[in-house]
Short mmCIF file of C-alpha atoms and ligand atoms in Angstrom, two decimals:
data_model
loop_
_atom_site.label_atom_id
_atom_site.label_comp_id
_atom_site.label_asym_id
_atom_site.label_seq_id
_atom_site.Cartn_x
_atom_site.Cartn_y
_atom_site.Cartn_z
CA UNK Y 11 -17.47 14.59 17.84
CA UNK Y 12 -17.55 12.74 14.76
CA UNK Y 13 -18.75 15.31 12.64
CA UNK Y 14 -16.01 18.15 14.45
CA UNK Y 15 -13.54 15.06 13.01
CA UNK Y 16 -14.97 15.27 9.65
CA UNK Y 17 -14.24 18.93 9.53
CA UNK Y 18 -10.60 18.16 10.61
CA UNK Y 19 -10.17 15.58 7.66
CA UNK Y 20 -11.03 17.74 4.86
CA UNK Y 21 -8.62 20.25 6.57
CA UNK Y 22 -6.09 17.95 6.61
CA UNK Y 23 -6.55 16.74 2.61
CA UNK Y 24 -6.46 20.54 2.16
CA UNK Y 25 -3.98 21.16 3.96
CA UNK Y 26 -1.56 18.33 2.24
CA UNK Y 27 -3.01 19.51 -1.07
CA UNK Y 28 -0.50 20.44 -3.61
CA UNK Y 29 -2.74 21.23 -6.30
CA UNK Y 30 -2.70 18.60 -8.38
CA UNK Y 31 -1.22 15.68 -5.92
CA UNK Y 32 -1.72 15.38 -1.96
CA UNK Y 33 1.24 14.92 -0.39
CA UNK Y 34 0.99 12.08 2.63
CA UNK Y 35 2.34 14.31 5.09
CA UNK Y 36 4.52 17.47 5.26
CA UNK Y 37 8.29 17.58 6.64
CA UNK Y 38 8.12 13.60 6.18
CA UNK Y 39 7.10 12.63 2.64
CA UNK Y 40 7.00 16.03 0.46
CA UNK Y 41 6.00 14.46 -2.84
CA UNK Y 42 3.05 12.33 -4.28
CA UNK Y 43 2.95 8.68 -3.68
CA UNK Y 44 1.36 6.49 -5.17
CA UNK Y 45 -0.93 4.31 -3.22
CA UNK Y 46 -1.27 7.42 -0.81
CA UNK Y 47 -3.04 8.88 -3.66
CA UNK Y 48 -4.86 6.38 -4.53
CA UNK Y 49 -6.48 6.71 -0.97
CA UNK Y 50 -6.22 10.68 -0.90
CA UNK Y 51 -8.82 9.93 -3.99
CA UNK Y 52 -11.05 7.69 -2.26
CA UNK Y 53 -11.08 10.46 0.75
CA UNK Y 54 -11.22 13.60 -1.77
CA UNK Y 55 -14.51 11.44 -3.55
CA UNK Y 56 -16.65 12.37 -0.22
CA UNK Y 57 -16.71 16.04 -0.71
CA UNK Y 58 -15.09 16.83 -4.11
CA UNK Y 59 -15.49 14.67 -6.71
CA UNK Y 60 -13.44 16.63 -9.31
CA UNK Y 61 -10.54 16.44 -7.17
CA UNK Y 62 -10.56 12.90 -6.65
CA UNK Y 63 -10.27 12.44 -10.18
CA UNK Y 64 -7.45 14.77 -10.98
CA UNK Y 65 -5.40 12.88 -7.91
CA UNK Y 66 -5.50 9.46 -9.59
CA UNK Y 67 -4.89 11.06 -12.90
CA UNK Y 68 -1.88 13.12 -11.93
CA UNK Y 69 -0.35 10.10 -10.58
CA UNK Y 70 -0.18 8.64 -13.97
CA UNK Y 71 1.82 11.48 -15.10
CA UNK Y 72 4.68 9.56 -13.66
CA UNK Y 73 4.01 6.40 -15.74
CA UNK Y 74 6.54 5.07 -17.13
CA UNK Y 75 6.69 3.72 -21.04
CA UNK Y 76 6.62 0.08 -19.86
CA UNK Y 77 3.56 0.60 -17.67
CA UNK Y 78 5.21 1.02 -14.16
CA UNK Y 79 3.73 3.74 -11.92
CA UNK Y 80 6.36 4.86 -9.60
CA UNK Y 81 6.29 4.81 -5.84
CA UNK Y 82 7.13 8.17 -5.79
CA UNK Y 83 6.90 11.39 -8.08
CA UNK Y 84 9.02 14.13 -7.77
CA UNK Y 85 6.83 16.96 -9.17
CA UNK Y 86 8.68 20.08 -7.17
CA UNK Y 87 12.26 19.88 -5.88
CA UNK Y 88 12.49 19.74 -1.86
CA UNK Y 89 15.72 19.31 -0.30
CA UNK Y 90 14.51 17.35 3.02
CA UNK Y 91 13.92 13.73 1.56
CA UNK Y 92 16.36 11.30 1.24
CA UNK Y 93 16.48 9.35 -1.37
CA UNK Y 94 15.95 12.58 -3.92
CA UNK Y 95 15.43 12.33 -7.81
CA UNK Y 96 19.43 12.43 -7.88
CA UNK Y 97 19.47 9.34 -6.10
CA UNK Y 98 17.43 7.34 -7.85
CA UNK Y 99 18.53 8.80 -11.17
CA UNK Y 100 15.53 7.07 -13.54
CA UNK Y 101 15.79 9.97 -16.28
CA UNK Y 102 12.56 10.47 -16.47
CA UNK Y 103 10.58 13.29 -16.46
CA UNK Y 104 8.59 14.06 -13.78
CA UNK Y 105 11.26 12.83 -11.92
CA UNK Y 106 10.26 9.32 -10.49
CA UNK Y 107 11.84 6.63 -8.27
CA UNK Y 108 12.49 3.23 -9.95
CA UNK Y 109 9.84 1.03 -8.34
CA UNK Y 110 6.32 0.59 -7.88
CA UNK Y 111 3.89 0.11 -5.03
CA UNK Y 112 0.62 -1.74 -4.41
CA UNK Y 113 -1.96 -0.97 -6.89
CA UNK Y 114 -5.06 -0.12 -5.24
CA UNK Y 115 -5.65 2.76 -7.70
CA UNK Y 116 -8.00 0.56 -9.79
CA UNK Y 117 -10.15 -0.42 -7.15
CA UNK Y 118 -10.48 3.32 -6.05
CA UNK Y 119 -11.19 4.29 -9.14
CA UNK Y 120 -14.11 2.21 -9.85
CA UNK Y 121 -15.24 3.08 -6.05
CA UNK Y 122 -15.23 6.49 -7.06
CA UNK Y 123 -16.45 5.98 -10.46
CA UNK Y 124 -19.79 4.73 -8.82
CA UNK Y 125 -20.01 7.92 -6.30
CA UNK Y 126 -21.17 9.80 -10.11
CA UNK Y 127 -20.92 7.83 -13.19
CA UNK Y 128 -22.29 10.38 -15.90
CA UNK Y 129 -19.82 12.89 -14.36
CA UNK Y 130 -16.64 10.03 -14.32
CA UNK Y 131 -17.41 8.43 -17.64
CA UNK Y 132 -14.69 10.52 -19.53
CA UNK Y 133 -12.28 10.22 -16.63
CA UNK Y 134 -12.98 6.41 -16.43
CA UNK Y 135 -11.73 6.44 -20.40
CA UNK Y 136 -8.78 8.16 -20.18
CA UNK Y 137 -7.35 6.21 -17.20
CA UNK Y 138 -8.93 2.46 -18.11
CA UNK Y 139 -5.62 2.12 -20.81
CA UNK Y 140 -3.21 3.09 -18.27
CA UNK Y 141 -4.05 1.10 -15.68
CA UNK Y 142 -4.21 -1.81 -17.87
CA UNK Y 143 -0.46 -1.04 -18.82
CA UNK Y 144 0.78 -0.64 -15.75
CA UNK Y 145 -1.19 -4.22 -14.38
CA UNK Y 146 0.63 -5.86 -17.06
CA UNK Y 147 3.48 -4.51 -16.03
CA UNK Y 148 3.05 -6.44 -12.79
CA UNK Y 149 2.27 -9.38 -14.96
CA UNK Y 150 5.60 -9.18 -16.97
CA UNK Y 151 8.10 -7.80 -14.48
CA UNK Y 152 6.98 -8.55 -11.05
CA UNK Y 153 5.05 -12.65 -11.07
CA UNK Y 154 6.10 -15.74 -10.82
CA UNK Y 155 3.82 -18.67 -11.82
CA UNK Y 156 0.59 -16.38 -10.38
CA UNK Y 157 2.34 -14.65 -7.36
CA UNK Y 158 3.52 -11.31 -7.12
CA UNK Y 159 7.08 -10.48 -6.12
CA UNK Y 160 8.27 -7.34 -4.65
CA UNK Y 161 11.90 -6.08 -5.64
CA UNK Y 162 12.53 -3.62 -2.70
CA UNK Y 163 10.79 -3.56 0.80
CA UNK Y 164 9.52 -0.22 -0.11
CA UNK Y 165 7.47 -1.33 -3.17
CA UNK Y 166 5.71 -3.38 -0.56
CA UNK Y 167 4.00 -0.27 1.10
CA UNK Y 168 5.66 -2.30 4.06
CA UNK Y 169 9.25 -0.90 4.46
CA UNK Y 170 10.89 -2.86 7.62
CA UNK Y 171 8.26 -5.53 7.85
CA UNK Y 172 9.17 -8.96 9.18
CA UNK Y 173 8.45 -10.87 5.82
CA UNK Y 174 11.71 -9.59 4.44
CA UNK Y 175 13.90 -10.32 7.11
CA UNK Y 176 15.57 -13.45 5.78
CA UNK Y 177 16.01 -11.65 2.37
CA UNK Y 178 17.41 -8.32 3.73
CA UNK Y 179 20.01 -10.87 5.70
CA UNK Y 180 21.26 -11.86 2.24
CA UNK Y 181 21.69 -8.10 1.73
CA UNK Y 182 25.51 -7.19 0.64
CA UNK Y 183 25.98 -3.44 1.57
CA UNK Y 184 29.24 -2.76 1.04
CA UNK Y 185 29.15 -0.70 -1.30
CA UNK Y 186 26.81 1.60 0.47
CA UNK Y 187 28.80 4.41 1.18
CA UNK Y 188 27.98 7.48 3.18
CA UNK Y 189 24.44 9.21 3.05
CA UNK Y 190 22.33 10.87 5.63
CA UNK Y 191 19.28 10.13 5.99
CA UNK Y 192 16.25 12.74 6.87
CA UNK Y 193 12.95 10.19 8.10
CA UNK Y 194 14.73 10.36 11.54
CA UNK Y 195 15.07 14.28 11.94
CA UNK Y 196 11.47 14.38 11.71
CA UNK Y 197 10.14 11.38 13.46
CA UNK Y 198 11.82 9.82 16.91
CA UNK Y 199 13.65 6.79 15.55
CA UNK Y 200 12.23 3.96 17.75
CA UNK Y 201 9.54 3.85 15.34
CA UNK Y 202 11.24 3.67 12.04
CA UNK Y 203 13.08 1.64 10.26
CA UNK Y 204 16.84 1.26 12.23
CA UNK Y 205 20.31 1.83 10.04
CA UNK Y 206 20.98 -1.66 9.13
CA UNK Y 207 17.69 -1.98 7.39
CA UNK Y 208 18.40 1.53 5.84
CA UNK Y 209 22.12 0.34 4.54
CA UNK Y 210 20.31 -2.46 2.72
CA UNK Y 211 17.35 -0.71 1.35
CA UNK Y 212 20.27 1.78 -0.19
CA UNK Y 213 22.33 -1.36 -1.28
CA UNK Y 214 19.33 -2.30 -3.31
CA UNK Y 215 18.25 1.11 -4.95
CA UNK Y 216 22.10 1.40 -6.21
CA UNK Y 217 21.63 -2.22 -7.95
CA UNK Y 218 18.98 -0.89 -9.58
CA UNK Y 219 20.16 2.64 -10.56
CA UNK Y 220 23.29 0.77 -11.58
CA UNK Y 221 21.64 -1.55 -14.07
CA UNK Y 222 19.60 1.70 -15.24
CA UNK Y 223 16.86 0.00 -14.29
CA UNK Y 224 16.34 -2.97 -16.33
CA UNK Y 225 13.58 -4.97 -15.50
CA UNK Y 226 14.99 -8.56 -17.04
CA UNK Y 227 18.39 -7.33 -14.99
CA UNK Y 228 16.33 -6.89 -12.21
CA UNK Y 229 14.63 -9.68 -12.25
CA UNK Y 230 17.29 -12.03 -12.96
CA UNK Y 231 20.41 -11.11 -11.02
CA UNK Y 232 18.22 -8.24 -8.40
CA UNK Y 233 19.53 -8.72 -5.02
CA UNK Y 234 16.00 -8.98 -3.60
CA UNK Y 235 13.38 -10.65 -4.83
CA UNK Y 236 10.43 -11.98 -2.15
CA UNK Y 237 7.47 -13.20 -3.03
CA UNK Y 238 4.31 -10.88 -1.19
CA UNK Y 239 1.00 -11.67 -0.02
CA UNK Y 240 -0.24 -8.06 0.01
CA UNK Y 241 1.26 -7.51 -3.73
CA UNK Y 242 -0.15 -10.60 -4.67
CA UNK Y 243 -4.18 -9.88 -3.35
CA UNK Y 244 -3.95 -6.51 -3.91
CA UNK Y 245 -3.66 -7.15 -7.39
CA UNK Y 246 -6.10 -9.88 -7.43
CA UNK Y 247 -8.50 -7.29 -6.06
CA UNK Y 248 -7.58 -4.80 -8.59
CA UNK Y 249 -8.11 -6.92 -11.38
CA UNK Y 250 -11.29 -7.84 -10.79
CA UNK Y 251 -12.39 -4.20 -10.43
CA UNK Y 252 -10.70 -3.66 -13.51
CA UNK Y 253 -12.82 -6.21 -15.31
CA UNK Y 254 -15.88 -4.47 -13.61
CA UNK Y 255 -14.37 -1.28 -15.42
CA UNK Y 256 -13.82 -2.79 -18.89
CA UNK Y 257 -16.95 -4.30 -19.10
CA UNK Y 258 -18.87 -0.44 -18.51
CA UNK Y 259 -16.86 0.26 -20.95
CA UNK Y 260 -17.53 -2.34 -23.28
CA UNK Y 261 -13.66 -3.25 -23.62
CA UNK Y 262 -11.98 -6.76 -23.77
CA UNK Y 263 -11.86 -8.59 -20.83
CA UNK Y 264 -10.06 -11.55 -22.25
CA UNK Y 265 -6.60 -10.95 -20.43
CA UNK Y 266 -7.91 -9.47 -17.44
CA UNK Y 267 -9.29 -12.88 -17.04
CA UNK Y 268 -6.61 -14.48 -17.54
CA UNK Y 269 -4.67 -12.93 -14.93
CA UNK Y 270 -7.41 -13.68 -12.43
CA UNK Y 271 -7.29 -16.99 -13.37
CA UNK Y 272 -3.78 -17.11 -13.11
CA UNK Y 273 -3.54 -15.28 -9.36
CA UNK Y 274 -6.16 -16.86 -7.94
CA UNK Y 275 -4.51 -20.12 -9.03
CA UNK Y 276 -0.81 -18.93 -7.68
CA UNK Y 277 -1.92 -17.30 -4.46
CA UNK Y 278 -2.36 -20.71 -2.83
CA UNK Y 279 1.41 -21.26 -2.75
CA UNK Y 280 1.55 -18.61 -0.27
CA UNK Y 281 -0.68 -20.38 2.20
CA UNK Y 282 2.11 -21.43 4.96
CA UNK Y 283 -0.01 -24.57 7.14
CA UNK Y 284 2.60 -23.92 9.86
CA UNK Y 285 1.68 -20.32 10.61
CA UNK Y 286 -1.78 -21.01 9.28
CA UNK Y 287 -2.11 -18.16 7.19
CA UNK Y 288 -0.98 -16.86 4.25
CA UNK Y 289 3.03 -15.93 4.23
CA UNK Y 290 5.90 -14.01 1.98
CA UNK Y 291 8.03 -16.12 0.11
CA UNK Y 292 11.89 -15.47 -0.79
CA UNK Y 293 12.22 -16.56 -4.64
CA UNK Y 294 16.05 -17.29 -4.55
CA UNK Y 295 15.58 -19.28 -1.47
CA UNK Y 296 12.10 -21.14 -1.34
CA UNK Y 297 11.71 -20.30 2.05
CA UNK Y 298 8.74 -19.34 3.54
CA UNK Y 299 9.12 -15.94 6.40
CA UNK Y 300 7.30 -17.53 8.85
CA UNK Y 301 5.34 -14.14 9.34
CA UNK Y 302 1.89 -13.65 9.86
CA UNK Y 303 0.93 -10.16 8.90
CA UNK Y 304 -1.97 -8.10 8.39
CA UNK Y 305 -1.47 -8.64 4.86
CA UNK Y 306 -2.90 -12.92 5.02
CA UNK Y 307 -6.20 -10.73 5.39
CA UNK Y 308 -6.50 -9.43 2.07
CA UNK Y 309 -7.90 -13.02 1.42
CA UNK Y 310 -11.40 -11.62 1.35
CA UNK Y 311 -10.84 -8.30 0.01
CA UNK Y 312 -9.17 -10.43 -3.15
CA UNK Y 313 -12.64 -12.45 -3.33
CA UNK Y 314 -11.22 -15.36 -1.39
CA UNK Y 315 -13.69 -16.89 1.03
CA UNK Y 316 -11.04 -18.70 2.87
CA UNK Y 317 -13.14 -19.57 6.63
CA UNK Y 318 -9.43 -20.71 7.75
CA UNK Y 319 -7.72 -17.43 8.12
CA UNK Y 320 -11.09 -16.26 10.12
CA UNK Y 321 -9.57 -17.85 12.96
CA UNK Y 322 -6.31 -16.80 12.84
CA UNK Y 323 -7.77 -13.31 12.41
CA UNK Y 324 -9.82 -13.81 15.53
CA UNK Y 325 -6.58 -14.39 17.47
CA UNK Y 326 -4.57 -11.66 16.34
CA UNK Y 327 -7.54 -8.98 16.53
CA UNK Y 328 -8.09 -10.27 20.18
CA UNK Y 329 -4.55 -10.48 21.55
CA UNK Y 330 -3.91 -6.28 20.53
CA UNK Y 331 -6.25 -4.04 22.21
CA UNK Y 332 -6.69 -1.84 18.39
CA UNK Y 333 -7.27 -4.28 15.49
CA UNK Y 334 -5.40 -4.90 13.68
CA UNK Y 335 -1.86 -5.04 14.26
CA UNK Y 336 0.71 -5.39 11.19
CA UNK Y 337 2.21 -8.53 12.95
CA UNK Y 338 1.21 -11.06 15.02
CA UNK Y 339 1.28 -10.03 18.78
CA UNK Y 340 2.32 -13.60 19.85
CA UNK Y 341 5.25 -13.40 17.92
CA UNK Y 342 8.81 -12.26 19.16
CA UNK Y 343 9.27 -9.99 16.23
CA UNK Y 344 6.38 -7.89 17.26
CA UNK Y 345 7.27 -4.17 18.12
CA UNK Y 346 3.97 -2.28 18.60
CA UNK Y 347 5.97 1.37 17.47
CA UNK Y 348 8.30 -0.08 15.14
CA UNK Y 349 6.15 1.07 11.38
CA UNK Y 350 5.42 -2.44 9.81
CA UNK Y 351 6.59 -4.56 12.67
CA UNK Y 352 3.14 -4.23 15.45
CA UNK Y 353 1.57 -1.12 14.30
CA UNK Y 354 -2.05 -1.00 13.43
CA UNK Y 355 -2.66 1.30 10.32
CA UNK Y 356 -6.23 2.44 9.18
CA UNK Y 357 -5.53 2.35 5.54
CA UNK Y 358 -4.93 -1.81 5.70
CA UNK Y 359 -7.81 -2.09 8.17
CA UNK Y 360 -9.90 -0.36 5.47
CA UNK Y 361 -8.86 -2.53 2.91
CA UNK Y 362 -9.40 -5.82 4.81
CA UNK Y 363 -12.33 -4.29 6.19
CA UNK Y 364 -13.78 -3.89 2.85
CA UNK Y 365 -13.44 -7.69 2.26
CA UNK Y 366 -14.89 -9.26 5.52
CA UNK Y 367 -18.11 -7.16 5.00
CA UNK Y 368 -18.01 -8.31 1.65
CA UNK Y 369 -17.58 -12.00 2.28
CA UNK Y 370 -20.65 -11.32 4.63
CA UNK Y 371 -18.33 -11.75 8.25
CA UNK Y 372 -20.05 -8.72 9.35
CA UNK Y 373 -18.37 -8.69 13.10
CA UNK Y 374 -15.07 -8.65 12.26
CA UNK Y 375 -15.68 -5.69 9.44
CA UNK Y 376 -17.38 -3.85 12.25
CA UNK Y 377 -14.83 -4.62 14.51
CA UNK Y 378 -12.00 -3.11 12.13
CA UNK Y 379 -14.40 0.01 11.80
CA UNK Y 380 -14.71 0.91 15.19
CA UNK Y 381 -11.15 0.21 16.38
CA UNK Y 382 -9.98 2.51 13.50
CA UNK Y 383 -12.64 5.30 14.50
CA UNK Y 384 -11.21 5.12 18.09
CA UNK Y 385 -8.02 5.53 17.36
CA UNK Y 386 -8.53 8.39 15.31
CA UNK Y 387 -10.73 9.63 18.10
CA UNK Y 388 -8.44 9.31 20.41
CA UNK Y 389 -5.21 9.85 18.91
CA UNK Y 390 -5.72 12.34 16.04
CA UNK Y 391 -4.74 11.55 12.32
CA UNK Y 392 -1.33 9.68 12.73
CA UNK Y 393 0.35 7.83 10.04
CA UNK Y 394 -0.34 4.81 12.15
CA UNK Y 395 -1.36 3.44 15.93
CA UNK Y 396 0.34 1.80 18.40
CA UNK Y 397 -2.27 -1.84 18.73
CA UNK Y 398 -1.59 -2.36 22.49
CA UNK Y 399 -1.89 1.39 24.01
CA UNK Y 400 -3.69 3.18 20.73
CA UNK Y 401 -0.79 5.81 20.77
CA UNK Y 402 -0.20 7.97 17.89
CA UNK Y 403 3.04 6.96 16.04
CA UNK Y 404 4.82 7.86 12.90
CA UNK Y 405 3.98 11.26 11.02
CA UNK Y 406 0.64 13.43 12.21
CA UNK Y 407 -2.11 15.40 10.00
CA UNK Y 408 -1.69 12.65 8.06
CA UNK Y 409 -3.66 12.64 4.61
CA UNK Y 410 -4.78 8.96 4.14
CA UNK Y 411 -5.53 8.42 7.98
CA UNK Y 412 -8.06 11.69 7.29
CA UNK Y 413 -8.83 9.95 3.94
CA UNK Y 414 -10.33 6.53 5.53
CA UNK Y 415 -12.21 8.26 8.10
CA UNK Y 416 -14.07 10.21 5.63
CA UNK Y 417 -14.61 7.28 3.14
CA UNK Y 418 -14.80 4.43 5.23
CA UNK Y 419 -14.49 4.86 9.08
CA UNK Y 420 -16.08 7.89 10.13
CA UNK Y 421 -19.58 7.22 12.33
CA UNK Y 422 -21.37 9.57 10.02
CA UNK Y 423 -21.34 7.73 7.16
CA UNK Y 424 -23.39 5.28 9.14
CA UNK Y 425 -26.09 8.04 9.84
CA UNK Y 426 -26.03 8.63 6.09
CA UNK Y 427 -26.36 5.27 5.34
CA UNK Y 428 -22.62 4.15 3.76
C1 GLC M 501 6.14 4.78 4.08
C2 GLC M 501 5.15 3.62 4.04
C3 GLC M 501 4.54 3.53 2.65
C4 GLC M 501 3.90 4.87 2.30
C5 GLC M 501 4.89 6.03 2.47
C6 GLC M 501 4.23 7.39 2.36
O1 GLC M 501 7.21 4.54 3.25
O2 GLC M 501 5.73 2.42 4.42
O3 GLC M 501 3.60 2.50 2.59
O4 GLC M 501 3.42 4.86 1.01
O5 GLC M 501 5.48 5.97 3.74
O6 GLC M 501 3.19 7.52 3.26
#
């Protein structure tokens, strides 16, 4: 079975392969994105090395001059996504959109780095500078005092997610307009994002686009600016493996220390004692969400021993039947279809799984494993699962669902000793 789902991986990856990018899934998202990528690479790194590398480095083709790597890159024109190029109207060239996304590409790229050193050296050199750049990008544009704030929901990874409710509330979309959109011709729209949230996603892309994305306008007068716990360990993370990657090279590690220092420092103003975990912030308010997501359980995958969100993780991973879901399953926001609202998805159960085996809690990283390699069993390669039922949801074939089963959650890799 496992290995029959091996086969169906790579065909997937293939399948999605554009050449140069992977694209997460056809009909649905046509173009590269960038964490996608980032995991496409980690999945391409199990049977062709050479490809993993070109993945990562054709998504910094899209980076811009101040260091940003775009959420999305526009390498071919295809009519059936809304927002296009047109939309988003950066100027650059590949077209790009005008924010960024989590950057897990470091941490990949040391991962992968390690599958072959001799034969990654030169591709470790070219792309050590330019993820530097774009991680002091985050450091310039997107933190405040040592946590890192998101400008749209979508450079969260985590679209409609419950953390930005209270912020999207704020949201003025009159000026929206008209626009279609094309996410709900291809996927039944009980599990995406509804129209409201879509108005005020829109109503924050124009600010943007209207300021030509200035990033001291944007961080000044933006209508949305929320502090993220994801952002905020996934860079920690990163940083550290980009430490690990200076020092092979024999770089400077000076200010990647310093912005360790200063994150690990920051991050504990995100720990909310009445949810007991670790919670989204809203900058122009200073109010907490009151949302316990998937994302408090980067923690350990930052290098974070916090024993205190164990417990909290306990609960959540026991009260959905598929660890783990996106939000609590106690809580009355919980939708188990609705994308970042209940869903369990195997690329943040790889992550967090990555951290609990490396803080040593060996049952709960085992746990993570085996739900996600029974959903994928059961349910095929899905964008994500429904936690309660393990129903496929979202788009199918989907490229970093086949990606973490080949790197990280696929049986076999136990039998060769991953
Ligand atoms: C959705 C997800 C985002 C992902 C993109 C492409 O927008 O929320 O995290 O990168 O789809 O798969």
């Amino acid at each position: 079975m496992s290995h029959i789902l091996d086969e169906q991986a790579r065909a997937i990856m293939r399948g999605n392969d554009r050449g140069k990018y992977t694209m997460p899934t056809e009909g649905l998202y046509p173009y590269q994105w960038n964490w996608d990528s980032a995991f496409a690479a980690f999945g391409f790194s199990t049977f062709d090395l050479g490809r993993a590398w070109v993945e990562l480095e054709t998504l910094f083709t899209g980076q811009w001059d101040n260091g940003m790597v775009p959420h999305i890159i526009f390498h071919e024109a295809s009519d059936g996504y809304f927002p296009g190029p047109d939309v988003w109207a950066t100027g650059q060239t590949p077209p790009t959109s005008g924010i960024s996304q989590p950057p897990v590409a470091a941490t990949f790229t040391r991962a992968i780095f390690e599958r072959d050193p001799e034969f990654g050296r030169n591709h470790l050199k070219e792309l050590f500078p330019k993820l530097l750049a774009w991680h002091r990008w985050f450091i310039e544009c997107r933190n405040e005092n040592g946590v890192i704030v998101v400008s749209h929901p979508w450079e969260s990874g985590r679209d409609n997610a419950p953390d930005w409710d209270e912020a999207m509330a704020n949201i003025d979309t009159s000026n929206v307009g008209e626009y279609t959109r094309n996410d709900t011709g291809h996927v039944d729209p009980h599990m995406r994002p509804n129209q409201l949230d879509y108005d005020r996603y829109m109503a924050i892309v124009y600010a943007g686009r209207d300021c030509g994305w200035d990033e001291i306008e944007i961080t000044r007068n933006g209508p949305f600016r929320v502090a993220d716990p994801g952002m905020t360990f996934i860079l920690l993370r990163a940083n550290r493996d980009l430490l690990a990657i200076a020092q092979e090279l024999g770089e400077d590690i000076a200010e990647i220390q310093s912005w360790i220092q200063l994150i690990e420092t920051g991050v504990q103003q995100l720990w909310n004692p009445e949810i007991r975990a670790y919670d989204s912030l809203d900058i122009r308010t200073g109010n907490f969400a009151g949302s316990t997501s998937s994302m408090s359980f980067l923690c350990w995958y930052a290098g974070i021993n916090d024993t205190t969100a164990l417990a909290e993780f306990d609960r959540i991973a026991d009260a959905a039947n598929f660890a783990l879901p996106s939000h609590d399953p106690e809580s009355d926001r919980f939708e188990p279809f609705r994308y970042w609202r209940g869903p369990t998805w195997g690329i943040v159960n790889t992550l967090i799984g990555m951290g609990l085996a490396e803080m040593g809690h060996t049952k709960q990283a085992d746990k993570l494993r085996e739900d996600t390699a029974k959903l994928i069993e059961q349910s095929g390669f899905a964008e994500y699962f429904n936690p309660i039922d393990g129903s496929p949801a979202g788009g199918m074939n989907f490229t970093w669902t086949a990606a973490i089963w080949l790197a990280w959650a696929s049986p076999t890799l136990k039998i060769k000793g991953n």
